[in-house]
Amino acid sequence: NGGVALEMGSPDFAMRFSILKQRLEAAQVDDASITISEEVLSHVARTVSGSGRDLEGAFNQLLIRRYHE
């Protein structure tokens, strides 16, 4: 009943890049052969400036494309 409503803005480049690096590290725990260069992560962090969900979706697309090449 006493919920709190918070408005959250989109993460800045540094935060997006950090999120992507952390997602990569987490994915590598499950599969150590996963490699995505920092250049690619940086590109994604620059171009996907929406919500965290958008960023997660872009990262997942990188993983999917890796397995379908």
PDB file of C-alpha atoms in Angstrom:
ATOM      1  CA  ASN A   1       0.000   0.000   0.000  1.00  0.00           C
ATOM      2  CA  GLY A   2       2.855   2.386   0.644  1.00  0.00           C
ATOM      3  CA  GLY A   3       4.628   1.948  -2.725  1.00  0.00           C
ATOM      4  CA  VAL A   4       7.139   4.434  -4.000  1.00  0.00           C
ATOM      5  CA  ALA A   5       7.122   5.777  -7.545  1.00  0.00           C
ATOM      6  CA  LEU A   6      10.545   6.662  -8.919  1.00  0.00           C
ATOM      7  CA  GLU A   7      11.403   8.168 -12.250  1.00  0.00           C
ATOM      8  CA  MET A   8      14.569   6.680 -13.673  1.00  0.00           C
ATOM      9  CA  GLY A   9      16.443   8.244 -16.550  1.00  0.00           C
ATOM     10  CA  SER A  10      18.411   6.368 -19.162  1.00  0.00           C
ATOM     11  CA  PRO A  11      21.933   5.351 -18.125  1.00  0.00           C
ATOM     12  CA  ASP A  12      24.814   7.420 -19.493  1.00  0.00           C
ATOM     13  CA  PHE A  13      27.550   5.976 -21.729  1.00  0.00           C
ATOM     14  CA  ALA A  14      29.830   5.004 -18.844  1.00  0.00           C
ATOM     15  CA  MET A  15      27.030   3.148 -17.085  1.00  0.00           C
ATOM     16  CA  ARG A  16      25.912   1.404 -20.293  1.00  0.00           C
ATOM     17  CA  PHE A  17      29.490   0.337 -21.050  1.00  0.00           C
ATOM     18  CA  SER A  18      29.903  -0.952 -17.494  1.00  0.00           C
ATOM     19  CA  ILE A  19      26.634  -2.892 -17.715  1.00  0.00           C
ATOM     20  CA  LEU A  20      27.752  -4.523 -20.962  1.00  0.00           C
ATOM     21  CA  LYS A  21      31.127  -5.483 -19.501  1.00  0.00           C
ATOM     22  CA  GLN A  22      29.416  -7.034 -16.479  1.00  0.00           C
ATOM     23  CA  ARG A  23      26.988  -8.949 -18.726  1.00  0.00           C
ATOM     24  CA  LEU A  24      29.942 -10.254 -20.747  1.00  0.00           C
ATOM     25  CA  GLU A  25      31.734 -11.399 -17.595  1.00  0.00           C
ATOM     26  CA  ALA A  26      28.571 -13.158 -16.404  1.00  0.00           C
ATOM     27  CA  ALA A  27      28.126 -14.867 -19.790  1.00  0.00           C
ATOM     28  CA  GLN A  28      31.762 -15.984 -19.726  1.00  0.00           C
ATOM     29  CA  VAL A  29      31.147 -17.800 -16.430  1.00  0.00           C
ATOM     30  CA  ASP A  30      28.785 -20.090 -18.340  1.00  0.00           C
ATOM     31  CA  ASP A  31      30.876 -20.232 -21.525  1.00  0.00           C
ATOM     32  CA  ALA A  32      34.516 -19.150 -21.299  1.00  0.00           C
ATOM     33  CA  SER A  33      34.836 -19.147 -25.098  1.00  0.00           C
ATOM     34  CA  ILE A  34      32.612 -16.062 -25.440  1.00  0.00           C
ATOM     35  CA  THR A  35      34.644 -13.080 -26.558  1.00  0.00           C
ATOM     36  CA  ILE A  36      33.319  -9.659 -27.485  1.00  0.00           C
ATOM     37  CA  SER A  37      35.866  -6.890 -27.948  1.00  0.00           C
ATOM     38  CA  GLU A  38      35.725  -3.704 -25.913  1.00  0.00           C
ATOM     39  CA  GLU A  39      35.431  -1.861 -29.230  1.00  0.00           C
ATOM     40  CA  VAL A  40      32.160  -3.682 -29.977  1.00  0.00           C
ATOM     41  CA  LEU A  41      30.892  -3.140 -26.421  1.00  0.00           C
ATOM     42  CA  SER A  42      31.766   0.545 -26.704  1.00  0.00           C
ATOM     43  CA  HIS A  43      29.922   0.817 -30.031  1.00  0.00           C
ATOM     44  CA  VAL A  44      26.816  -0.787 -28.535  1.00  0.00           C
ATOM     45  CA  ALA A  45      27.026   1.464 -25.460  1.00  0.00           C
ATOM     46  CA  ARG A  46      27.227   4.534 -27.729  1.00  0.00           C
ATOM     47  CA  THR A  47      24.411   3.556 -30.071  1.00  0.00           C
ATOM     48  CA  VAL A  48      21.895   1.917 -27.720  1.00  0.00           C
ATOM     49  CA  SER A  49      20.966   4.810 -25.490  1.00  0.00           C
ATOM     50  CA  GLY A  50      17.498   3.738 -24.410  1.00  0.00           C
ATOM     51  CA  SER A  51      16.525   1.755 -21.374  1.00  0.00           C
ATOM     52  CA  GLY A  52      18.411  -1.041 -19.673  1.00  0.00           C
ATOM     53  CA  ARG A  53      16.045  -3.445 -21.437  1.00  0.00           C
ATOM     54  CA  ASP A  54      17.182  -2.112 -24.810  1.00  0.00           C
ATOM     55  CA  LEU A  55      20.794  -2.617 -23.772  1.00  0.00           C
ATOM     56  CA  GLU A  56      20.093  -6.155 -22.560  1.00  0.00           C
ATOM     57  CA  GLY A  57      18.364  -6.914 -25.855  1.00  0.00           C
ATOM     58  CA  ALA A  58      21.334  -5.626 -27.839  1.00  0.00           C
ATOM     59  CA  PHE A  59      23.727  -7.755 -25.774  1.00  0.00           C
ATOM     60  CA  ASN A  60      21.549 -10.816 -26.289  1.00  0.00           C
ATOM     61  CA  GLN A  61      21.599 -10.160 -30.039  1.00  0.00           C
ATOM     62  CA  LEU A  62      25.410 -10.191 -29.926  1.00  0.00           C
ATOM     63  CA  LEU A  63      25.305 -13.588 -28.240  1.00  0.00           C
ATOM     64  CA  ILE A  64      22.716 -14.972 -30.661  1.00  0.00           C
ATOM     65  CA  ARG A  65      24.638 -13.778 -33.712  1.00  0.00           C
ATOM     66  CA  ARG A  66      27.811 -15.324 -32.297  1.00  0.00           C
ATOM     67  CA  TYR A  67      26.180 -18.750 -32.165  1.00  0.00           C
ATOM     68  CA  HIS A  68      24.618 -18.488 -35.625  1.00  0.00           C
ATOM     69  CA  GLU A  69      27.730 -17.517 -37.587  1.00  0.00           C
TER      70      GLU A  69
END
